[in-house]
Amino acid sequence: MMHGMLSILSLLVENRPGVLFKVTHMFRSRNFNITSISVGETSDSNFSRMTITTNGNEKQVNQIAKQLDKMIDVIKVEKLDEHSTIYRELILFKIKISSSEDNRKINDLARAYNGTIHAVRKNSIIVEMTATPEQINAFENLVKPFGILQTARTGMAALLRGNDV
Amino acid sequence: METMSGSAALMRSMEKDGVKQVFGLPGGANLPMYDELFKSNIRHILVRHEQSAAHMADGFGRVSRKPGVCFATSGPGATNILTGLATAQADSAPMVAVTGQVPVKMIGRDAFQESDIIGMSNPVVKYAFQPRKPEEMPLAVQRGFYIAETGRPGPVLIDVPKDVQENKAPMEFPEEFQMRGYHPWMDPDVTGIERAINMLLSSTKPIILAGGGTIISSAFAELQAIAEMLGIPVVTTFKGKGAFPETHPLSMGPIGMHGHAEANKIMIEADCVLAIGTRFSDRSVGTVEDFEKQLKIIHIDVDPAEIGKNQTASVAIVGDVRASLRIMLSLLGKKAKHEDTVWRKHAAEVKSYWRDNLKIHSGEMSAARILRKLREVLPKESIVTTEVGQHQMWASLFFDVIQPGTFFSSTGLGTMGWGFPAAIGAKVAKPDVPVVDIAGDGSFNMTENSLATSVLEDIPVIVFLVNNFTLGMVAQWQRTFYDRRMIGVDQKHCPDYVDLAKSYGAHGTRVQSLDELGSAIKEALSSNVTTVIDIPIDPEEDVLPFVAPGTPLKDMILPS
């Protein structure tokens, strides 16, 4: 699995107040951990899709999936295999710049990683990146020496390839 | 479509679902629904504390297999039922709790008697509804009852803001509805059942472990048929106590922390277990690793999430217990051959040895003797509930359930104060059979004010009060594990239970001998009046055998 023991779960849930609370509470009460979560309405406004990454061994992740599947507001649970899944995170990096040379280097790196430059100021720059967690981590390591002032990172969004609905 | 208030729709929906009575206590935020209750044909049974209302509904639900209903007002009324919801959830009992709530526009403003009962109850209910418009009521109620009683049963909460109770709207009462994310029934996997049969037939030391799910699905006849067909000894969990007649030659009794010596002994010798409707509670199987290591597990459960949660199964069958056992029986028809095996003879010898040689307290009024006396006098179809504590475990050890499905206890949450109100609920469900609450003084103390309900509502039950003037189980642990540093367990200044009973209009009697006890039980049975039989016993009497927490079944402590 990616990130060592990380697993990705994709949930189709009722788009209703309180469902996120119930799902996250199940993790807490059953002594499991959420490492990232993203939620958004689907094209059908009756449903939302939650993408949850969690860590644990196979037995634990199977148990998590079963407990989620048991929830009445959860329509469908899928354990996603990274090889047949498109998965992305969005991250904003605010990076310190001390010179125009820094600015140029960060622009080059951002371009190489398909990032977008925003809010260029005298002493900082914001880079937006939508990529796999591995690519984001790699980019982060490269810009760390410049000084990362702030980051804002979403949870993962993921979908299986193919025609499944 | 008929126009009516949310409260009227609530009553109409409940009547459609066959509700005949609710247990409850009115307050400011549920007065509109009480006003509609006044106009309806549904009986109201007034409690003295909302927790008891929930336990009564629970007791009713466990006996009738239909959701018992309790009413509470908002805020403290609602929070008072949380323990009852958690108890029902832990033991998979069908229940619907209807709470009042402050008006919609006041929610979230810390209004008087407002509590976020939806948020608070989330971990202890199967589902919770909060209709925000009156027209949402019928569907919420219909879905609520459906969820509570189907699949693995459980408690459902319907929290109704006061304006939703009051306001009128055109109401639709659909006969059918869809719930996309709820699939309570799964057909048992026949291939899995075939594998299970082969595993059972090829094992030399098989055992059946029947849990509470066996009782919930009323799979008594099927369980007995399989056990007899294959000649396999049967142990139960404590919640499964009475899933199999405990007077049957193949019955070994409950296993676990306070299981029977013979049951624990034979369990740890087995090589294959057919586990039916059980979650493998730590109280039942001791340390998980030791249990799993020693034997092959065939696990049948209606709840897929129970498979592999506490124990890894070699064969897992997801489905209703009764349906699964019926398929097993039909497949076994050609293969089964009952033999008086070496294993079966051994099990019978182990049982006989421990039944004859287990030391019990020497006094005439020992727990063992008083509970055997109760069994001797009580008709076999009687329903028994228990409180929580030593008396509960003595009941496990010394009160044999003859007719399956007649014994109920708070086994999952271990809720003190459950037994007496649950007995009242049970009596409402089955008014024609005697109902007895086997109680301890500490536990009975917690809900003894339900005597008022029992007497005034004419719901007679017998309280068999095993009185050791102490929080007995805690005292036993302090004696055993804390070097007799006794603190917080002395109950000597409890009320005089005979006078207490009388002050509520019930009968009260104190007995000092087995003969007096026998007469008192017979009198209570014939009087049809709520009776508290106060039975003083030695405060130092321990419950033994005992498997200490965090240890395997093989480390059972026996009486010396």
XYZ file of C-alpha atoms in Angstrom:
725
model
C 0.000 0.000 0.000
C 1.069 3.577 -0.415
C 2.616 5.297 2.594
C 3.527 1.896 3.984
C 0.413 0.887 5.913
C -2.001 3.520 4.598
C -5.257 2.331 3.083
C -7.797 4.288 1.055
C -11.515 3.876 1.628
C -14.089 5.449 -0.641
C -17.563 5.920 0.786
C -20.775 6.884 -0.909
C -22.953 8.362 1.822
C -26.273 10.122 2.243
C -25.792 13.878 1.827
C -27.342 14.737 5.170
C -26.310 16.754 8.235
C -24.537 14.666 10.835
C -23.278 11.897 8.560
C -19.664 13.105 8.690
C -19.929 13.202 12.479
C -21.211 9.642 12.617
C -18.513 8.339 10.308
C -15.660 10.051 12.101
C -17.128 9.100 15.453
C -17.139 5.452 14.466
C -13.359 5.686 13.965
C -12.909 7.252 17.404
C -15.184 4.895 19.270
C -13.680 1.802 17.640
C -10.154 2.992 18.345
C -9.163 3.498 14.705
C -7.402 6.502 13.205
C -8.149 8.731 10.241
C -5.048 10.067 8.563
C -6.901 12.147 6.003
C -10.456 12.734 4.960
C -12.113 14.635 2.172
C -15.818 15.058 1.605
C -17.813 16.560 -1.204
C -21.222 16.352 -2.776
C -21.440 14.106 -5.832
C -23.111 15.016 -9.116
C -26.274 13.650 -7.499
C -26.937 15.994 -4.587
C -28.524 13.149 -2.592
C -25.071 11.702 -2.037
C -21.637 12.734 -0.884
C -18.383 10.942 -1.424
C -15.932 10.604 1.405
C -12.397 9.531 0.808
C -10.716 8.385 3.977
C -7.170 7.260 4.426
C -6.369 5.201 7.456
C -3.564 3.077 8.758
C -3.725 -0.391 10.190
C -3.148 -3.971 9.226
C -5.378 -5.830 6.813
C -7.565 -7.232 9.585
C -8.127 -3.793 11.069
C -8.924 -2.188 7.733
C -11.367 -4.994 6.929
C -13.051 -4.370 10.266
C -13.212 -0.626 9.584
C -14.815 -1.301 6.197
C -17.378 -3.625 7.803
C -18.241 -1.155 10.527
C -18.676 1.578 7.910
C -20.761 -0.653 5.691
C -23.031 -1.380 8.659
C -23.879 2.316 9.047
C -27.286 3.116 7.686
C -26.200 6.425 6.124
C -23.370 4.735 4.272
C -24.553 3.440 0.910
C -21.362 1.825 -0.292
C -17.816 1.242 0.949
C -14.894 0.427 -1.296
C -11.360 -0.391 -0.337
C -9.328 1.165 -3.102
C -6.286 -0.497 -4.560
C -3.726 2.181 -5.370
C -2.817 0.543 -8.683
C -6.314 0.834 -10.072
C -7.135 4.160 -8.461
C -6.716 7.789 -9.357
C -5.903 9.562 -6.135
C -4.966 13.191 -5.580
C -4.492 15.731 -2.861
C -4.431 19.502 -3.133
C -1.863 21.467 -1.185
C -0.974 25.140 -0.902
C 2.604 25.950 0.117
C 3.571 29.429 1.284
C 7.316 29.512 0.719
C 9.828 32.079 1.900
C 11.851 33.829 -0.805
C 14.977 35.800 -0.020
C 16.001 36.741 -3.548
C 14.878 36.788 -7.157
C 17.032 33.700 -7.610
C 14.860 31.880 -5.058
C 11.795 33.008 -6.940
C 13.140 31.620 -10.210
C 14.143 28.291 -8.676
C 10.759 27.804 -7.014
C 9.009 28.669 -10.277
C 11.083 26.049 -12.069
C 10.330 23.417 -9.462
C 6.631 24.245 -9.475
C 6.554 23.960 -13.254
C 8.314 20.588 -13.096
C 5.626 19.338 -10.689
C 2.708 20.925 -12.557
C 2.179 23.394 -9.742
C 0.631 26.821 -10.085
C 2.155 30.013 -8.721
C -0.049 32.416 -6.762
C 0.361 35.519 -4.639
C 3.940 36.419 -5.439
C 5.161 38.892 -2.846
C 8.519 40.343 -1.980
C 9.236 37.769 0.727
C 6.917 34.865 -0.068
C 5.199 32.930 -2.774
C 2.258 30.506 -2.762
C 2.388 27.347 -4.826
C -0.724 25.306 -5.471
C -0.297 21.673 -6.303
C -2.718 18.866 -7.069
C -0.859 15.592 -7.115
C -0.381 12.256 -5.502
C 0.787 12.346 -1.891
C 4.162 10.982 -3.015
C 4.652 13.817 -5.536
C 3.593 16.377 -2.974
C 6.038 14.968 -0.437
C 8.823 15.032 -3.006
C 8.105 18.658 -3.880
C 7.954 19.573 -0.215
C 11.421 18.115 0.345
C 12.782 20.150 -2.538
C 11.385 23.480 -1.346
C 12.080 22.911 2.340
C 15.525 24.516 2.166
C 13.912 27.816 1.081
C 11.750 27.853 4.186
C 8.132 26.710 4.180
C 6.090 29.337 6.028
C 2.673 27.618 5.917
C 0.895 24.743 4.252
C -2.773 23.922 3.820
C -3.406 20.367 2.637
C -6.689 18.676 1.763
C -7.420 15.058 2.327
C -7.203 12.694 -0.537
C -9.827 12.390 -3.238
C -9.828 9.064 -5.016
C -11.825 7.118 -7.582
C -11.415 3.677 -9.032
C -10.690 3.530 -12.744
C -13.296 1.772 -14.879
C -17.016 1.791 -15.347
C -18.110 0.914 -11.802
C -20.603 3.277 -10.199
C -53.771 13.340 2.606
C -55.006 14.060 6.073
C -53.748 17.170 7.844
C -52.638 16.617 11.424
C -49.992 17.598 13.921
C -46.627 15.890 14.218
C -47.747 14.373 17.519
C -50.925 12.994 16.009
C -48.851 11.521 13.186
C -46.548 9.953 15.758
C -49.491 8.222 17.460
C -51.031 7.163 14.167
C -47.729 5.680 13.019
C -47.178 3.873 16.308
C -50.671 2.426 16.191
C -49.960 1.242 12.648
C -46.873 -0.477 14.013
C -48.941 -2.244 16.634
C -47.738 -0.311 19.666
C -50.063 -0.988 22.592
C -48.236 0.854 25.366
C -45.411 3.275 26.053
C -43.344 3.645 29.195
C -42.622 7.250 30.008
C -42.609 10.438 31.996
C -44.022 13.726 30.681
C -42.262 17.081 30.732
C -42.438 20.495 29.137
C -40.975 19.530 25.780
C -43.103 16.440 25.132
C -46.488 17.704 26.331
C -47.977 17.914 22.820
C -47.252 14.236 22.235
C -48.678 13.374 25.645
C -51.821 15.287 24.746
C -52.178 13.122 21.639
C -51.370 10.029 23.697
C -54.310 10.990 25.926
C -56.585 10.830 22.886
C -55.159 7.573 21.523
C -55.759 3.926 22.451
C -52.142 3.476 23.460
C -51.649 2.792 27.158
C -49.276 5.035 29.070
C -47.270 3.410 31.850
C -45.885 6.078 34.135
C -42.372 5.599 35.451
C -40.537 7.427 38.209
C -37.293 7.889 36.297
C -36.685 7.900 32.554
C -33.878 5.338 32.839
C -36.460 2.866 34.102
C -38.734 3.706 31.165
C -35.933 2.703 28.809
C -35.251 -0.527 30.739
C -38.966 -1.381 30.748
C -39.102 -0.856 26.991
C -35.956 -2.986 26.703
C -37.466 -5.807 28.787
C -40.640 -5.652 26.733
C -38.619 -5.761 23.507
C -36.463 -8.711 24.511
C -39.481 -10.807 25.439
C -41.881 -9.796 22.653
C -39.193 -9.342 19.949
C -41.057 -6.138 19.039
C -39.607 -2.736 19.902
C -40.620 -1.489 23.327
C -41.340 2.232 23.346
C -40.313 4.805 25.942
C -41.063 8.519 26.126
C -38.926 11.196 27.771
C -38.880 14.931 27.682
C -35.929 17.021 26.441
C -32.691 17.803 28.281
C -32.418 15.801 31.505
C -35.311 13.552 30.523
C -33.488 12.624 27.360
C -30.085 12.238 29.016
C -31.673 9.996 31.650
C -32.494 7.446 28.974
C -28.943 7.275 27.614
C -28.004 4.410 29.941
C -31.082 2.540 28.797
C -30.167 3.073 25.148
C -26.586 1.944 25.745
C -27.843 -1.148 27.573
C -30.162 -2.076 24.721
C -27.412 -1.450 22.191
C -24.920 -3.635 24.047
C -27.423 -6.507 24.137
C -29.035 -5.923 20.715
C -32.509 -5.294 22.126
C -35.203 -3.698 19.960
C -36.375 -0.375 21.375
C -37.713 2.967 20.192
C -37.168 5.979 22.435
C -39.102 9.149 21.643
C -37.777 12.312 23.238
C -39.065 15.848 23.248
C -36.761 18.602 22.068
C -36.854 22.386 22.223
C -38.431 24.079 19.165
C -36.356 23.987 15.981
C -35.531 27.692 16.095
C -34.187 27.292 19.663
C -31.901 24.336 18.876
C -28.262 25.266 19.381
C -28.978 28.233 21.658
C -28.586 26.395 24.968
C -32.281 26.846 25.600
C -33.861 25.673 28.839
C -33.762 21.875 29.001
C -31.991 21.605 25.683
C -29.482 18.828 25.127
C -27.894 17.593 21.934
C -29.321 14.139 22.441
C -28.709 13.200 18.820
C -24.991 13.877 19.249
C -24.842 12.293 22.692
C -26.703 9.155 21.746
C -24.923 8.495 18.454
C -22.524 5.885 19.865
C -25.264 4.009 21.723
C -28.101 3.779 19.221
C -28.593 1.841 16.036
C -29.963 5.012 14.457
C -31.344 8.390 15.494
C -33.864 10.660 13.807
C -34.692 14.299 14.423
C -37.588 15.325 12.178
C -37.421 19.046 11.496
C -40.874 19.324 9.921
C -44.138 17.684 11.040
C -44.588 15.953 7.697
C -41.339 14.041 8.315
C -42.840 12.245 11.314
C -44.565 9.235 9.693
C -41.510 8.136 7.767
C -39.204 8.672 10.760
C -41.420 6.483 12.934
C -41.896 3.779 10.332
C -38.201 3.643 9.561
C -37.368 3.779 13.243
C -39.440 0.711 14.070
C -38.141 -1.122 11.031
C -34.524 -0.457 11.951
C -35.040 -1.311 15.610
C -36.418 -4.786 15.009
C -34.758 -6.034 11.843
C -31.358 -7.601 11.291
C -29.378 -7.239 14.477
C -31.957 -5.458 16.631
C -31.111 -2.308 18.538
C -32.356 0.938 20.015
C -33.584 3.800 17.837
C -34.049 7.360 19.033
C -36.602 9.763 17.596
C -36.001 13.266 18.941
C -38.931 15.551 18.174
C -38.734 19.345 18.522
C -41.771 20.773 20.268
C -42.937 22.806 17.282
C -42.713 19.696 15.102
C -44.986 17.978 17.620
C -47.452 20.887 17.559
C -47.529 22.062 13.956
C -49.896 20.580 11.430
C -49.178 19.390 7.908
C -50.709 17.063 5.330
C -49.437 13.603 6.280
C -48.608 10.646 4.115
C -48.203 7.206 5.685
C -46.436 5.140 3.022
C -46.819 1.374 3.290
C -43.388 0.809 1.815
C -40.219 2.797 1.901
C -36.666 2.381 0.727
C -33.511 2.663 2.783
C -30.562 2.607 0.440
C -27.893 1.991 3.053
C -29.694 -0.569 5.196
C -29.590 -4.228 4.306
C -30.582 -6.165 7.403
C -31.001 -9.533 5.756
C -28.405 -11.553 3.950
C -29.036 -15.096 2.738
C -26.665 -17.447 4.512
C -23.909 -18.797 2.296
C -24.710 -22.461 1.645
C -21.140 -23.261 0.616
C -19.916 -21.912 3.931
C -22.452 -24.038 5.760
C -21.255 -27.130 3.890
C -17.681 -26.344 4.884
C -18.801 -25.862 8.459
C -20.512 -29.246 8.470
C -17.433 -30.976 7.118
C -15.285 -29.260 9.721
C -17.633 -30.295 12.517
C -17.875 -33.890 11.292
C -14.119 -34.227 10.934
C -13.310 -32.867 14.372
C -12.951 -35.211 17.309
C -13.786 -32.729 20.059
C -16.456 -30.386 18.685
C -18.495 -28.033 20.807
C -21.373 -25.637 20.199
C -21.157 -22.149 21.691
C -24.566 -20.483 21.588
C -24.703 -16.733 22.093
C -27.441 -14.155 22.480
C -28.119 -14.182 18.747
C -29.555 -17.658 19.144
C -32.147 -16.273 21.541
C -32.827 -13.180 19.426
C -33.622 -15.298 16.386
C -35.501 -17.908 18.455
C -33.398 -20.686 16.987
C -34.003 -22.982 19.960
C -35.467 -25.975 18.161
C -32.840 -25.835 15.417
C -29.990 -25.602 17.916
C -31.310 -28.540 19.908
C -31.848 -30.607 16.771
C -28.281 -30.053 15.581
C -26.771 -30.740 18.986
C -28.747 -33.947 19.358
C -28.185 -35.056 15.784
C -24.425 -34.753 16.144
C -24.214 -35.452 19.871
C -22.217 -32.287 20.490
C -22.013 -30.714 23.973
C -23.433 -27.200 24.158
C -21.992 -24.301 26.115
C -23.453 -20.813 25.989
C -22.254 -17.312 26.564
C -23.922 -15.634 29.516
C -26.220 -13.762 27.156
C -26.935 -17.048 25.452
C -27.895 -18.662 28.771
C -31.100 -20.526 28.161
C -30.695 -20.756 24.381
C -30.465 -24.481 25.085
C -32.334 -26.216 27.935
C -29.888 -26.297 30.813
C -31.422 -29.520 32.098
C -30.559 -31.278 28.817
C -27.824 -33.953 29.061
C -25.748 -32.134 26.421
C -25.921 -28.774 28.217
C -22.711 -27.712 29.931
C -23.916 -24.220 30.904
C -22.411 -20.788 30.331
C -18.664 -20.340 29.839
C -16.602 -17.335 30.844
C -15.549 -15.251 33.784
C -18.362 -16.644 35.920
C -19.099 -19.673 33.796
C -19.713 -23.165 35.000
C -16.597 -25.150 35.842
C -17.636 -27.961 33.497
C -18.338 -25.511 30.673
C -14.959 -23.809 30.930
C -13.155 -27.146 31.332
C -14.746 -28.667 28.240
C -14.404 -25.455 26.217
C -10.631 -25.394 26.600
C -10.367 -29.024 25.549
C -12.418 -28.613 22.351
C -10.793 -28.613 18.905
C -13.637 -27.032 16.917
C -16.407 -24.672 17.975
C -19.652 -23.882 16.203
C -20.158 -20.350 17.542
C -23.676 -19.083 16.976
C -24.725 -15.452 17.343
C -21.912 -14.348 19.599
C -19.374 -11.558 19.540
C -16.842 -13.495 21.636
C -17.001 -11.046 24.520
C -13.939 -10.864 26.748
C -16.218 -11.981 29.577
C -17.056 -15.139 27.660
C -13.749 -16.273 26.199
C -11.130 -14.727 28.465
C -8.002 -13.601 26.672
C -8.640 -13.533 22.951
C -5.285 -14.912 21.817
C -5.462 -18.019 23.975
C -8.981 -18.812 22.832
C -8.278 -18.380 19.140
C -5.087 -20.421 19.254
C -6.597 -23.590 20.546
C -9.411 -24.372 18.152
C -11.038 -23.955 14.770
C -13.890 -21.471 14.834
C -17.062 -21.673 12.760
C -18.855 -18.381 13.286
C -22.491 -17.682 12.382
C -23.756 -14.135 12.890
C -26.317 -11.832 11.326
C -23.916 -8.909 11.648
C -21.033 -9.075 9.133
C -18.973 -6.732 11.313
C -18.885 -9.342 14.073
C -16.971 -11.729 11.830
C -13.311 -11.322 12.662
C -13.892 -8.487 15.147
C -12.816 -10.332 18.274
C -11.880 -13.773 16.950
C -10.705 -15.017 13.585
C -13.076 -17.580 12.123
C -11.999 -20.541 10.021
C -15.456 -20.555 8.470
C -17.743 -17.514 8.625
C -21.428 -17.585 7.809
C -23.225 -14.250 7.684
C -26.942 -14.572 8.102
C -29.825 -14.973 10.471
C -28.975 -17.683 12.975
C -32.237 -19.576 12.606
C -32.130 -19.491 8.807
C -28.505 -20.646 8.854
C -29.181 -23.499 11.265
C -32.185 -24.615 9.222
C -30.005 -24.910 6.126
C -27.415 -26.733 8.201
C -30.049 -29.154 9.417
C -31.316 -29.855 5.931
C -27.786 -30.515 4.684
C -26.963 -32.597 7.733
C -29.958 -34.833 7.131
C -27.959 -37.192 4.936
C -24.624 -36.897 6.661
C -25.386 -36.869 10.345
C -24.884 -39.936 12.367
C -25.252 -39.660 16.062
C -22.630 -41.612 17.926
C -21.925 -41.887 21.580
C -18.359 -40.733 21.074
C -15.476 -40.800 23.510
C -15.655 -37.001 23.539
C -19.316 -36.939 24.427
C -18.825 -39.460 27.211
C -15.936 -37.375 28.493
C -18.076 -34.227 28.483
C -20.768 -36.033 30.460
C -18.184 -37.175 32.989
C -16.729 -33.679 33.346
C -20.214 -32.304 33.908
C -21.160 -34.953 36.399
C -17.909 -34.499 38.315
C -18.249 -30.733 38.705
C -21.968 -30.822 39.432
C -21.273 -33.243 42.264
C -18.040 -31.842 43.590
C -18.210 -28.060 43.243
C -17.998 -26.707 46.761
C -20.686 -24.273 47.763
C -21.103 -22.071 50.798
C -22.062 -24.189 53.796
C -24.912 -22.033 55.149
C -28.506 -23.069 54.615
C -29.177 -19.774 52.842
C -26.245 -20.026 50.459
C -26.675 -18.508 47.035
C -26.610 -21.933 45.447
C -29.346 -23.304 47.677
C -31.691 -20.331 47.419
C -31.420 -20.217 43.642
C -31.988 -23.957 43.334
C -35.033 -23.503 45.553
C -36.319 -20.792 43.230
C -35.860 -23.136 40.278
C -37.621 -25.925 42.102
C -40.693 -23.828 42.864
C -40.924 -21.634 39.781
C -42.908 -22.903 36.760
C -40.548 -23.599 33.889
C -42.190 -21.065 31.567
C -41.564 -18.202 34.024
C -39.501 -15.307 32.788
C -36.477 -14.340 34.808
C -34.510 -11.111 34.634
C -31.528 -10.258 36.764
C -29.883 -7.198 38.118
C -26.103 -6.908 37.866
C -23.667 -8.235 40.422
C -22.949 -11.386 42.398
C -26.570 -12.524 42.401
C -26.495 -12.344 38.586
C -23.567 -14.706 38.437
C -25.059 -17.019 41.038
C -28.114 -17.111 38.799
C -25.806 -18.077 35.938
C -24.369 -20.904 38.016
C -27.280 -22.238 40.006
C -30.526 -21.336 38.221
C -31.088 -23.696 35.302
C -33.164 -22.309 32.452
C -35.459 -25.124 31.360
C -37.526 -23.417 28.685
C -35.304 -21.600 26.181
C -35.673 -17.858 25.839
C -36.956 -17.171 29.332
C -33.838 -15.663 30.906
C -32.735 -12.053 30.365
C -29.930 -10.001 31.860
C -27.862 -6.916 31.152
C -24.839 -8.840 29.948
C -23.134 -6.414 27.582
C -23.190 -3.119 29.450
C -23.746 -4.665 32.882
C -26.252 -2.047 33.953
C -27.114 -2.098 37.635
C -30.787 -1.278 38.082
C -31.788 -2.951 34.817
C -33.490 -6.082 36.093
C -36.487 -4.731 37.989
C -37.816 -2.306 35.372
C -36.970 -4.862 32.662
C -39.064 -7.402 34.577
C -41.979 -4.955 34.512
C -41.552 -4.574 30.746
C -41.339 -8.349 30.382
C -44.553 -8.804 32.364
C -46.332 -6.347 30.062
C -45.143 -8.413 27.091
C -46.234 -11.710 28.665
C -48.816 -10.990 31.351
C -49.806 -14.620 31.712
C -46.519 -16.004 32.969
C -44.787 -15.286 36.281
C -41.904 -12.826 36.035
C -39.126 -12.778 38.589
C -36.277 -10.307 38.967
C -33.325 -12.015 40.613
C -31.892 -8.967 42.368
C -29.043 -7.862 44.545
C -29.575 -5.127 47.099
C -27.091 -2.702 45.493
C -28.602 -3.052 42.051
C -32.241 -3.055 43.204
C -31.502 0.167 45.073
C -30.896 1.939 41.795
C -34.395 1.570 40.364
C -36.470 0.370 43.316
C -38.808 3.331 42.835
C -40.251 1.351 39.933
C -42.247 -0.366 42.686
C -44.648 2.539 42.222
C -45.099 1.665 38.553
C -45.461 -2.023 39.264
C -48.121 -1.490 41.928
C -50.095 1.423 40.511
C -50.109 0.096 36.962
C -50.937 -3.413 38.235
C -47.957 -5.140 36.644
C -47.079 -7.675 39.331
C -43.597 -9.143 39.417
C -41.548 -10.896 42.078
C -38.304 -9.389 43.311
C -36.101 -12.227 44.549
C -33.743 -10.077 46.584
C -30.443 -11.776 47.332
C -29.477 -9.378 50.081
C -25.885 -9.349 51.304
C -25.993 -5.739 52.483
C -23.086 -4.856 50.223
C -22.062 -4.104 46.678
C -21.205 -7.775 46.577
C -19.189 -8.128 43.390
C -17.089 -5.061 44.120
C -16.576 -6.354 47.652
C -15.489 -9.719 46.261
C -12.923 -8.034 43.988
C -11.677 -5.923 46.891
C -11.284 -9.078 48.993
C -9.584 -10.940 46.144
C -7.463 -8.352 44.360
C -7.073 -5.454 46.815
C -6.084 -7.306 49.977
C -9.433 -6.693 51.708
C -9.161 -2.910 51.552
C -12.933 -2.553 51.649
C -14.200 0.831 50.568
C -17.517 2.066 49.272
C -19.278 -1.287 49.410
C -21.125 -1.261 52.720
C -24.899 -1.093 52.147
C -25.992 -1.819 55.716
C -28.004 1.371 55.858
C -30.133 0.388 52.937
C -33.848 0.617 53.571
C -35.758 -2.205 55.209
C -36.937 -3.804 51.978
C -40.052 -5.310 53.529
C -41.169 -1.899 54.773
C -40.112 -0.313 51.498
C -42.266 -2.717 49.505
C -45.204 -2.144 51.810
C -44.857 1.611 51.611
C -45.382 1.354 47.850
C -48.387 -0.936 48.331
C -46.516 -4.088 47.362
C -46.062 -7.186 49.477
C -42.829 -7.581 51.368
C -41.547 -10.594 53.211
C -38.250 -11.626 54.752
C -37.188 -15.254 54.833
C -34.576 -16.984 56.978
C -34.844 -20.594 55.842
C -35.309 -22.559 52.633
C -38.735 -23.689 53.776
C -39.813 -20.097 54.364
C -38.372 -19.183 50.981
C -40.311 -21.911 49.195
C -43.534 -20.780 50.869
C -42.832 -17.138 50.093
C -42.281 -17.843 46.389
C -45.470 -19.906 46.200
C -47.433 -17.187 47.957
C -46.044 -14.516 45.645
C -46.941 -16.626 42.614
C -50.499 -17.124 43.746
C -51.069 -13.601 45.063
C -50.535 -11.865 41.720
C -49.314 -8.842 43.655
C -45.847 -7.374 43.332
C -43.768 -8.990 46.057
C -40.291 -8.307 47.358
C -38.801 -11.395 49.001
C -35.889 -10.207 51.098
C -33.366 -13.028 51.482
C -30.470 -12.081 53.769
C -27.287 -14.033 53.001
C -23.699 -14.039 54.217
C -21.981 -10.831 52.971
C -18.696 -12.722 52.641
C -20.000 -15.330 50.206
C -18.049 -15.269 46.931
C -19.041 -16.208 43.409
C -16.882 -19.124 42.341
C -15.669 -20.418 39.886
C -14.126 -17.215 38.595
C -11.812 -16.358 35.711
C -9.918 -13.212 36.631
C -10.004 -10.415 34.013
C -7.219 -10.608 31.431
C -6.593 -14.308 31.968
C -7.482 -17.350 29.854
C -10.325 -19.715 30.708
C -7.856 -22.382 31.770
C -6.810 -20.215 34.731
C -10.240 -20.527 36.338
C -10.234 -20.077 40.116
C -12.238 -22.797 41.835
C -13.672 -22.812 45.336
C -11.242 -24.367 47.766
